[in-house]
mmCIF file with all atom_site columns, C-alpha atoms in Angstrom:
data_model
loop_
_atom_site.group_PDB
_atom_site.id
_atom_site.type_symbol
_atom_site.label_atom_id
_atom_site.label_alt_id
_atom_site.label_comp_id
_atom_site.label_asym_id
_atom_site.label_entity_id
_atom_site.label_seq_id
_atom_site.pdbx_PDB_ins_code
_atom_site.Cartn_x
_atom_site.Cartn_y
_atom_site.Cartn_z
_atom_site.occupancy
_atom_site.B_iso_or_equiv
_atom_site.pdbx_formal_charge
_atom_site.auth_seq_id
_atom_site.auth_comp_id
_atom_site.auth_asym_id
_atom_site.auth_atom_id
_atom_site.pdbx_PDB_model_num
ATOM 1   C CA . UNK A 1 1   ? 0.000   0.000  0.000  1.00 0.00 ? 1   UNK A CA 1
ATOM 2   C CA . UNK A 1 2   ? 1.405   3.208  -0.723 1.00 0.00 ? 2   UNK A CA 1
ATOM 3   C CA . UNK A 1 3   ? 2.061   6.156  1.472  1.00 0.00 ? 3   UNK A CA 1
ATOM 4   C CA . UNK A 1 4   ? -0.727  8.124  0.655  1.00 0.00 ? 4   UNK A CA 1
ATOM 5   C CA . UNK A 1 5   ? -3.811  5.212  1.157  1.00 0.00 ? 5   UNK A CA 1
ATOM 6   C CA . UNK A 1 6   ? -1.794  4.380  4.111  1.00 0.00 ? 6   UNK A CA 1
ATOM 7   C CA . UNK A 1 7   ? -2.242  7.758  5.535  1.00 0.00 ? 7   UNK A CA 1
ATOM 8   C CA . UNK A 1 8   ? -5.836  7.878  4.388  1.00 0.00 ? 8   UNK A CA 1
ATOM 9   C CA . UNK A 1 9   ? -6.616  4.203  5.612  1.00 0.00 ? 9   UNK A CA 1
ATOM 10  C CA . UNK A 1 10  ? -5.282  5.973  9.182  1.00 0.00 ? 10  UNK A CA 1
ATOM 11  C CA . UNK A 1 11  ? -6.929  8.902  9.106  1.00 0.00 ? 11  UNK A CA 1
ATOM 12  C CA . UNK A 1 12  ? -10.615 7.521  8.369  1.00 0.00 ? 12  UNK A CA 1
ATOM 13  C CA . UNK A 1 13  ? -9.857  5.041  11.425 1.00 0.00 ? 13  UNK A CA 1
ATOM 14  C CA . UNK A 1 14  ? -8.894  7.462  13.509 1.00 0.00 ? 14  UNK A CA 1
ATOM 15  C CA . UNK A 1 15  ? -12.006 9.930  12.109 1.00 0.00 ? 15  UNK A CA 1
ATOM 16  C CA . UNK A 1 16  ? -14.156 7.334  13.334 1.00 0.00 ? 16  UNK A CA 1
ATOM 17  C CA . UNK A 1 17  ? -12.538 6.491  16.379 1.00 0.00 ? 17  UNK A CA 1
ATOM 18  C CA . UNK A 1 18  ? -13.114 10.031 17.349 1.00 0.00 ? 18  UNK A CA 1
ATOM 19  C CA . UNK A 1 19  ? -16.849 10.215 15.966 1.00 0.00 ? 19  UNK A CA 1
ATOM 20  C CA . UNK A 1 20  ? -17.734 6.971  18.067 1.00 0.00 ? 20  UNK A CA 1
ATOM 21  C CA . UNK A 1 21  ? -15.917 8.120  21.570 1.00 0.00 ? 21  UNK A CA 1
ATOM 22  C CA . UNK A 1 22  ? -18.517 10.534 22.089 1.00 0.00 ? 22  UNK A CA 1
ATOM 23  C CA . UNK A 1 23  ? -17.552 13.204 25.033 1.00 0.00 ? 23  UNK A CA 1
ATOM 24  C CA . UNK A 1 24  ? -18.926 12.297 28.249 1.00 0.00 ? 24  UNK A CA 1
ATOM 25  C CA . UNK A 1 25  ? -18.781 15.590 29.699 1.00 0.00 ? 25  UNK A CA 1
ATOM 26  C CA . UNK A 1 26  ? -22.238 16.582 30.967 1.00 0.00 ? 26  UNK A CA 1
ATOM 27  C CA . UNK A 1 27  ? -23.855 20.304 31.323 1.00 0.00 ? 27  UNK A CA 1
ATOM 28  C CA . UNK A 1 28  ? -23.478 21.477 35.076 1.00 0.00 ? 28  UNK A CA 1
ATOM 29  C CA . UNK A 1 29  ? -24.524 24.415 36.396 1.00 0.00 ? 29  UNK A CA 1
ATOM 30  C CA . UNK A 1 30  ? -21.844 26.550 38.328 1.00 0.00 ? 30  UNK A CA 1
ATOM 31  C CA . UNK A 1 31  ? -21.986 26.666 41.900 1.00 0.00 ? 31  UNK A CA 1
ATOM 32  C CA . UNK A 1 32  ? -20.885 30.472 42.532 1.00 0.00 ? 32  UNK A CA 1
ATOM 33  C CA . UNK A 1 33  ? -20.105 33.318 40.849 1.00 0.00 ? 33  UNK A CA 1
ATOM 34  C CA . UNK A 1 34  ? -16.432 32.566 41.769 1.00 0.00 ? 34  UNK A CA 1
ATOM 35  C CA . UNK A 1 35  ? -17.391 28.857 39.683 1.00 0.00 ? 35  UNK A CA 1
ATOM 36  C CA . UNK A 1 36  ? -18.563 30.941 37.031 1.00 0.00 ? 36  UNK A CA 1
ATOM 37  C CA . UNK A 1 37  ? -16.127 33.680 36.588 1.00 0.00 ? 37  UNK A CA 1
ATOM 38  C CA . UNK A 1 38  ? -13.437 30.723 36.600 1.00 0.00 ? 38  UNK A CA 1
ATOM 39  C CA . UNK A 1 39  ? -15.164 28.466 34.147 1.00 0.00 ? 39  UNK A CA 1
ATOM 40  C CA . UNK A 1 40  ? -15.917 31.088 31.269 1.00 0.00 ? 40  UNK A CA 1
ATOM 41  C CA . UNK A 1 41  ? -11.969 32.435 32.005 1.00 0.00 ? 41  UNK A CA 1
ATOM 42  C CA . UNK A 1 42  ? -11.313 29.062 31.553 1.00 0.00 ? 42  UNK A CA 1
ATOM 43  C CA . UNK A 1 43  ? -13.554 28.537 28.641 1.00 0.00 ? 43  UNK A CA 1
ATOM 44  C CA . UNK A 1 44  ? -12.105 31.969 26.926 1.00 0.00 ? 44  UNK A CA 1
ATOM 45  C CA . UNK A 1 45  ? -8.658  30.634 27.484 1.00 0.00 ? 45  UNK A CA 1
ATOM 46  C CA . UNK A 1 46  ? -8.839  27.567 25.545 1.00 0.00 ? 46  UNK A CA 1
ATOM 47  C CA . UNK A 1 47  ? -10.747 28.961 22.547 1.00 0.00 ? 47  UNK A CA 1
ATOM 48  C CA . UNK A 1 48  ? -7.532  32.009 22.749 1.00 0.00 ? 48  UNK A CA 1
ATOM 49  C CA . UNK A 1 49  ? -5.214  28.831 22.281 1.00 0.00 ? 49  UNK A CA 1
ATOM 50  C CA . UNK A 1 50  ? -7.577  27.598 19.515 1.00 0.00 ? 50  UNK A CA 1
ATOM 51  C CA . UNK A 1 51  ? -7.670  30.838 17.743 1.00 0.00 ? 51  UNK A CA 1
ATOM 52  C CA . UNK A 1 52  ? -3.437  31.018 18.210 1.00 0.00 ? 52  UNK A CA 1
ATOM 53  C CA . UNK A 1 53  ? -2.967  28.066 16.518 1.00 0.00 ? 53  UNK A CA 1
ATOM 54  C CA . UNK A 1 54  ? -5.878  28.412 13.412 1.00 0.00 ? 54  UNK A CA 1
ATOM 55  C CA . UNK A 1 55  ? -3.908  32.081 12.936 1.00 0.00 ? 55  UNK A CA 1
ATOM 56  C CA . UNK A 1 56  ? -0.810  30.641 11.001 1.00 0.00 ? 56  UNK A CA 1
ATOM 57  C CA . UNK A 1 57  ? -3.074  27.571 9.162  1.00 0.00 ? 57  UNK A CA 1
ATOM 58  C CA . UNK A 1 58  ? -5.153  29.809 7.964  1.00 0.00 ? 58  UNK A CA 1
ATOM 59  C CA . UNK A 1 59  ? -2.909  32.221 6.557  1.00 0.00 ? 59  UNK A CA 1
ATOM 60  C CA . UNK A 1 60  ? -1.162  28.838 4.984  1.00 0.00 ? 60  UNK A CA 1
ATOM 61  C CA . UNK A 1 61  ? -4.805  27.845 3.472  1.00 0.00 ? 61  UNK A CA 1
ATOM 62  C CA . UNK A 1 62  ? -5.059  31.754 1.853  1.00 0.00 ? 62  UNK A CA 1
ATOM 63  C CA . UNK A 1 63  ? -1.186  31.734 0.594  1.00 0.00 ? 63  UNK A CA 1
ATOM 64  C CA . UNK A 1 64  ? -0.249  34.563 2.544  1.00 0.00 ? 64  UNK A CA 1
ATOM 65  C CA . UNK A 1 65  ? 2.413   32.349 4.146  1.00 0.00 ? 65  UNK A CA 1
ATOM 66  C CA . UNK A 1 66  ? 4.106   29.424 3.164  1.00 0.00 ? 66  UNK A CA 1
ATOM 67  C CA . UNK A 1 67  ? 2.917   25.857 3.645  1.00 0.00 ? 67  UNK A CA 1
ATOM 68  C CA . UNK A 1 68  ? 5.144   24.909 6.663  1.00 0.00 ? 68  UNK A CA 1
ATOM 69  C CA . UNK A 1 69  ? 4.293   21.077 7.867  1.00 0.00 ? 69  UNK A CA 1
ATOM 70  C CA . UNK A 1 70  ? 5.945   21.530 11.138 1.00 0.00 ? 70  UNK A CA 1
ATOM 71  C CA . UNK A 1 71  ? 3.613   24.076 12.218 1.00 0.00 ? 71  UNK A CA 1
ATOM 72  C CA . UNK A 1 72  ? 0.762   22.069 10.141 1.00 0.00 ? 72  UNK A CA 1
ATOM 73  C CA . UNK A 1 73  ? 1.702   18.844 12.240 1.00 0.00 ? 73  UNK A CA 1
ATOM 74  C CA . UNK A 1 74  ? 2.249   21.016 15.382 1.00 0.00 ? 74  UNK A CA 1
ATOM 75  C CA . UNK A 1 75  ? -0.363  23.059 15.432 1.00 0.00 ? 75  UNK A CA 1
ATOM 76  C CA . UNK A 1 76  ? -2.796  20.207 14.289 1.00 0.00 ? 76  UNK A CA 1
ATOM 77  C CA . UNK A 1 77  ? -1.742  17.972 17.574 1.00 0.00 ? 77  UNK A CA 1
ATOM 78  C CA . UNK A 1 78  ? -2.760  21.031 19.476 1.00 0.00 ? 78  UNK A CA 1
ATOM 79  C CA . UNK A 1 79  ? -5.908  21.271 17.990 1.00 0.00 ? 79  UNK A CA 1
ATOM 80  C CA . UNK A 1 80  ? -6.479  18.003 18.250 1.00 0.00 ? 80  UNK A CA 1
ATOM 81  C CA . UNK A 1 81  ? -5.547  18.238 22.307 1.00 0.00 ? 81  UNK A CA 1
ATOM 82  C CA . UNK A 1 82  ? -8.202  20.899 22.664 1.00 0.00 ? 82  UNK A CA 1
ATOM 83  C CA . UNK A 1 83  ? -10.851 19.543 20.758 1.00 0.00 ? 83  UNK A CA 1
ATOM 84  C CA . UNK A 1 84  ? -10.198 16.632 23.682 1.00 0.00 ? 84  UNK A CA 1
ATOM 85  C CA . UNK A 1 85  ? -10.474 19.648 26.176 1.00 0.00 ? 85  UNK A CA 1
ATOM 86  C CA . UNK A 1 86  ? -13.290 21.617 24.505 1.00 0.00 ? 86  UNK A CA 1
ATOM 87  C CA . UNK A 1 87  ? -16.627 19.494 26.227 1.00 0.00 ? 87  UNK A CA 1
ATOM 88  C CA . UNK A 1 88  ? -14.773 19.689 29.572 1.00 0.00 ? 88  UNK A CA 1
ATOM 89  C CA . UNK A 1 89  ? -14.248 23.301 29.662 1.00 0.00 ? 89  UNK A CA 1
ATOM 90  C CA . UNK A 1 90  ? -17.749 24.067 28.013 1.00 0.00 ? 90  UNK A CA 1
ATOM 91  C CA . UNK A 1 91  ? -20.427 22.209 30.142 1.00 0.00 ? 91  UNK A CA 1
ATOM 92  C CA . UNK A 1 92  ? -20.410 24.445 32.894 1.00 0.00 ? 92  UNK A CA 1
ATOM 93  C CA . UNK A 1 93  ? -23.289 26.450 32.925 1.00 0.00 ? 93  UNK A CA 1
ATOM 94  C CA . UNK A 1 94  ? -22.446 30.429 33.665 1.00 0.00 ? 94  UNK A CA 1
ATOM 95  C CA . UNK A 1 95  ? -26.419 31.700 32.766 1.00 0.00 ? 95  UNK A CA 1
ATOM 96  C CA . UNK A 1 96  ? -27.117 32.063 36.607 1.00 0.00 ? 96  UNK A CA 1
ATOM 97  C CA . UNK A 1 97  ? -24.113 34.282 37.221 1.00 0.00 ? 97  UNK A CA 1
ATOM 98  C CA . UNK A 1 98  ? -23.847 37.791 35.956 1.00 0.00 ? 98  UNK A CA 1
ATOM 99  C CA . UNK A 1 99  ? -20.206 37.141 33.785 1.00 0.00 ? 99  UNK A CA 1
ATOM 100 C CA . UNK A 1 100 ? -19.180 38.668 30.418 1.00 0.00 ? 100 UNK A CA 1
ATOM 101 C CA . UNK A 1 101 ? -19.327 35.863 28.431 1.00 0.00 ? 101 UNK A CA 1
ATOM 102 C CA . UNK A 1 102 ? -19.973 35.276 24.473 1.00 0.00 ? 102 UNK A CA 1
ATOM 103 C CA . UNK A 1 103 ? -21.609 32.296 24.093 1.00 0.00 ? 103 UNK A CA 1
ATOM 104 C CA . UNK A 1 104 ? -25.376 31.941 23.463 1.00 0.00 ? 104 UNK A CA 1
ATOM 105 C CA . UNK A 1 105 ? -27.202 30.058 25.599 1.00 0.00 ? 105 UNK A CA 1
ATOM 106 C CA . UNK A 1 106 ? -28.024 27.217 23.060 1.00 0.00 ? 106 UNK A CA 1
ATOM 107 C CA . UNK A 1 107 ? -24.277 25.737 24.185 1.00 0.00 ? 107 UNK A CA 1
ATOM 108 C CA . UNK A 1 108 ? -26.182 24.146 27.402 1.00 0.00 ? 108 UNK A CA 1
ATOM 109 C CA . UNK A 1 109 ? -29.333 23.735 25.562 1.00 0.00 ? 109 UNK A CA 1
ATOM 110 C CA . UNK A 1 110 ? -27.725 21.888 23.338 1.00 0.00 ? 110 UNK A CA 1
ATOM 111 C CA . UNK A 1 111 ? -24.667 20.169 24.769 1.00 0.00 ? 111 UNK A CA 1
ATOM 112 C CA . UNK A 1 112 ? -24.873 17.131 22.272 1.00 0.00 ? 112 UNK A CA 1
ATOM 113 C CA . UNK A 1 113 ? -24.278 18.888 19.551 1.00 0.00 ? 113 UNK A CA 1
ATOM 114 C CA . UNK A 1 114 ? -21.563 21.389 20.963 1.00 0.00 ? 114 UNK A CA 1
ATOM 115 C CA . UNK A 1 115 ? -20.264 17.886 21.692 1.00 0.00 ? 115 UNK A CA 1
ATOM 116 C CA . UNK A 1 116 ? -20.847 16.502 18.446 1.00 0.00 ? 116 UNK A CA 1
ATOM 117 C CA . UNK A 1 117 ? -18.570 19.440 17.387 1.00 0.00 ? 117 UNK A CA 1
ATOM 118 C CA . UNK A 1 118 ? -15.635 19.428 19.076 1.00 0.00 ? 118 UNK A CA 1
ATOM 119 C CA . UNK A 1 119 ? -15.066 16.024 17.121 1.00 0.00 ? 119 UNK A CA 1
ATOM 120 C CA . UNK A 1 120 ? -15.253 17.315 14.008 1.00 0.00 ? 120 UNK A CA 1
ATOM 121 C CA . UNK A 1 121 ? -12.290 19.555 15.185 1.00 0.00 ? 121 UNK A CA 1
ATOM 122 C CA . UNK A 1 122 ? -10.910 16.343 16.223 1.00 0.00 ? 122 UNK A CA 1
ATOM 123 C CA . UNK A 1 123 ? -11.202 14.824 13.203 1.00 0.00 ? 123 UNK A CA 1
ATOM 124 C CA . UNK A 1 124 ? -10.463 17.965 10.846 1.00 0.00 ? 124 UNK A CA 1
ATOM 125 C CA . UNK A 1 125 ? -6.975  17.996 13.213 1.00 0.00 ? 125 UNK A CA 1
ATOM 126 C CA . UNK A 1 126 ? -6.445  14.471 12.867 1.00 0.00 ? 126 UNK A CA 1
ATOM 127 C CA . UNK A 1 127 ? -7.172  15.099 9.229  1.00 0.00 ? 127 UNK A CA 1
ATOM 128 C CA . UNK A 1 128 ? -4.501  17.496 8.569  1.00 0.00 ? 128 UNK A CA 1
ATOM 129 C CA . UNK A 1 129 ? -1.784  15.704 10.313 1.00 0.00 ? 129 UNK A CA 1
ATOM 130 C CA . UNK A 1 130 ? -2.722  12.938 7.819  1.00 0.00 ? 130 UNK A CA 1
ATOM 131 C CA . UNK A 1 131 ? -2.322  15.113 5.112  1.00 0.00 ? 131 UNK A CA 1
ATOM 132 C CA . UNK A 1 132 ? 1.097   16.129 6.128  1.00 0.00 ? 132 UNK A CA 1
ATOM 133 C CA . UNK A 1 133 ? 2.330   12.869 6.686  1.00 0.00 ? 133 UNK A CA 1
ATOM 134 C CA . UNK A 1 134 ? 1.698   12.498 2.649  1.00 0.00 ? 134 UNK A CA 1
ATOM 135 C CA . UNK A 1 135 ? 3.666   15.276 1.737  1.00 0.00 ? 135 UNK A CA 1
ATOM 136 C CA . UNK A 1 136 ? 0.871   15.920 -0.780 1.00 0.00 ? 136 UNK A CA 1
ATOM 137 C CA . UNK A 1 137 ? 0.401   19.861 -1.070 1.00 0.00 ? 137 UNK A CA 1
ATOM 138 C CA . UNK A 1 138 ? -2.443  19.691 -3.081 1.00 0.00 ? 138 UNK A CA 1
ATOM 139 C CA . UNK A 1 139 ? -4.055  18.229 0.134  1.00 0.00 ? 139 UNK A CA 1
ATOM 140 C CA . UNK A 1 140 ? -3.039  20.680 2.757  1.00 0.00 ? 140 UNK A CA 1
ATOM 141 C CA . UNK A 1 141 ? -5.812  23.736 2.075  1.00 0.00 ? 141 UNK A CA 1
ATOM 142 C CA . UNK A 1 142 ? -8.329  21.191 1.913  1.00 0.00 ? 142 UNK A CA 1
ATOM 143 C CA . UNK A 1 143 ? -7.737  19.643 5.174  1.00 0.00 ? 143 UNK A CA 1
ATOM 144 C CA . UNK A 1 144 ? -6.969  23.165 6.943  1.00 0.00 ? 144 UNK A CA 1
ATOM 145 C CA . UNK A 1 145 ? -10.569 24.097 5.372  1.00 0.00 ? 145 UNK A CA 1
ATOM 146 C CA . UNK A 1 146 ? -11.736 21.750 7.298  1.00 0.00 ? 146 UNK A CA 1
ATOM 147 C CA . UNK A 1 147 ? -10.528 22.522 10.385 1.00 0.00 ? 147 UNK A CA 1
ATOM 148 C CA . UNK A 1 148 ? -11.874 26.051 9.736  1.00 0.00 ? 148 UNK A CA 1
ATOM 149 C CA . UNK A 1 149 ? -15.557 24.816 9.045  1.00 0.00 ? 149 UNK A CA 1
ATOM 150 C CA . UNK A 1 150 ? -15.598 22.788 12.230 1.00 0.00 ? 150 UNK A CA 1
ATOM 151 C CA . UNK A 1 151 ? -15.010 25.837 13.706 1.00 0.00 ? 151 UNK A CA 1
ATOM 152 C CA . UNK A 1 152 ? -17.387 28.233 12.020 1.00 0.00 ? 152 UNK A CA 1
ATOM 153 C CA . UNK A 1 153 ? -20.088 25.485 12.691 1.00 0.00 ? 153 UNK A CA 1
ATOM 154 C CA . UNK A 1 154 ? -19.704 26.148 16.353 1.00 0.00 ? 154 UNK A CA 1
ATOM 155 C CA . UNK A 1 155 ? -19.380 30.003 16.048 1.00 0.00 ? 155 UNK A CA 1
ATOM 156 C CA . UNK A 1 156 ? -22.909 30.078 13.791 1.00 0.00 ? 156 UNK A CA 1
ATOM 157 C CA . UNK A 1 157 ? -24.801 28.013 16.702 1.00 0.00 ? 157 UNK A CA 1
ATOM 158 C CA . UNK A 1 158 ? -23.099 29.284 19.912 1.00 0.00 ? 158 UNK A CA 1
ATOM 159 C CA . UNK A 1 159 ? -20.969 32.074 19.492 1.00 0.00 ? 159 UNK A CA 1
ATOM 160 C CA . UNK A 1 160 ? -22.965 35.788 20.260 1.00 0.00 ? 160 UNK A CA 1
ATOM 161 C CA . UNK A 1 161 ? -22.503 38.315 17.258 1.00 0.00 ? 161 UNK A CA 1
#
């Protein structure tokens, strides 16, 4: 088999490895507005480290900088470590507490889906780190692009304008 069904063969097992280990993580409500203010910090924080490493993919995906498949493969393990994160960091429920948050309240309404989400950024991560591990170039925008839809799904549904 050559390199590039290999890759494929190990990325659609892995894709549905990640589709059928559905997140556990359950909506609760905070306890406190010290809970609260902590969770959606916390909740901000990882979606900072999400946006830090989408910045240089995306700018790969448009051409304004050069492919680069370390910081593909990096920055695809790291998405692929907080899409593991995301559920965790999401299911606490800050509507009772007065905190400046953006997300719409559909996230706890919802939580299957949010969850559903975060593993199609799994699987758009573990995606692109297939594609580099062909070498193929033709491959890499595709694969970023879908990283970037996985995360435009979630901003449509629960991100406030």
């Amino acid at each position: 088999m050559n390199t590039v069904k290999k890759s494929l063969a190990v990325y659609l097992s892995l894709g549905a490895l990640a589709s059928s280990a559905a997140v556990a993580a359950e909506v609760t409500e905070a306890s406190s507005a010290k809970h609260a203010k902590a969770a959606t910090q916390y909740r901000q924080a990882i979606f900072q480290l999400v946006k830090s490493n989408m910045g240089p993919l995306g700018g790969m995906a448009k051409g304004a900088l050069p492919y680069d498949e370390s910081v593909m493969k990096t920055n695809a393990v790291r998405l692929e470590q907080l899409a593991d994160m995301m559920t965790d960091y999401l299911s606490v429920d800050t509507r009772s507490f007065d905190v400046e948050t953006g997300a719409k309240d559909a996230i706890w309404e919802n939580f299957s889906d949010v969850a559903s989400k975060a593993d199609a950024l799994k699987t758009a991560s573990l995606g692109l780190q297939a594609a580099v591990e062909t070498g193929d170039e033709s491959a890499y925008r595709a694969a970023i692009g879908k990283i970037g839809a996985s995360c435009k799904s979630c901003h449509d549904d629960y991100k406030k304008d």
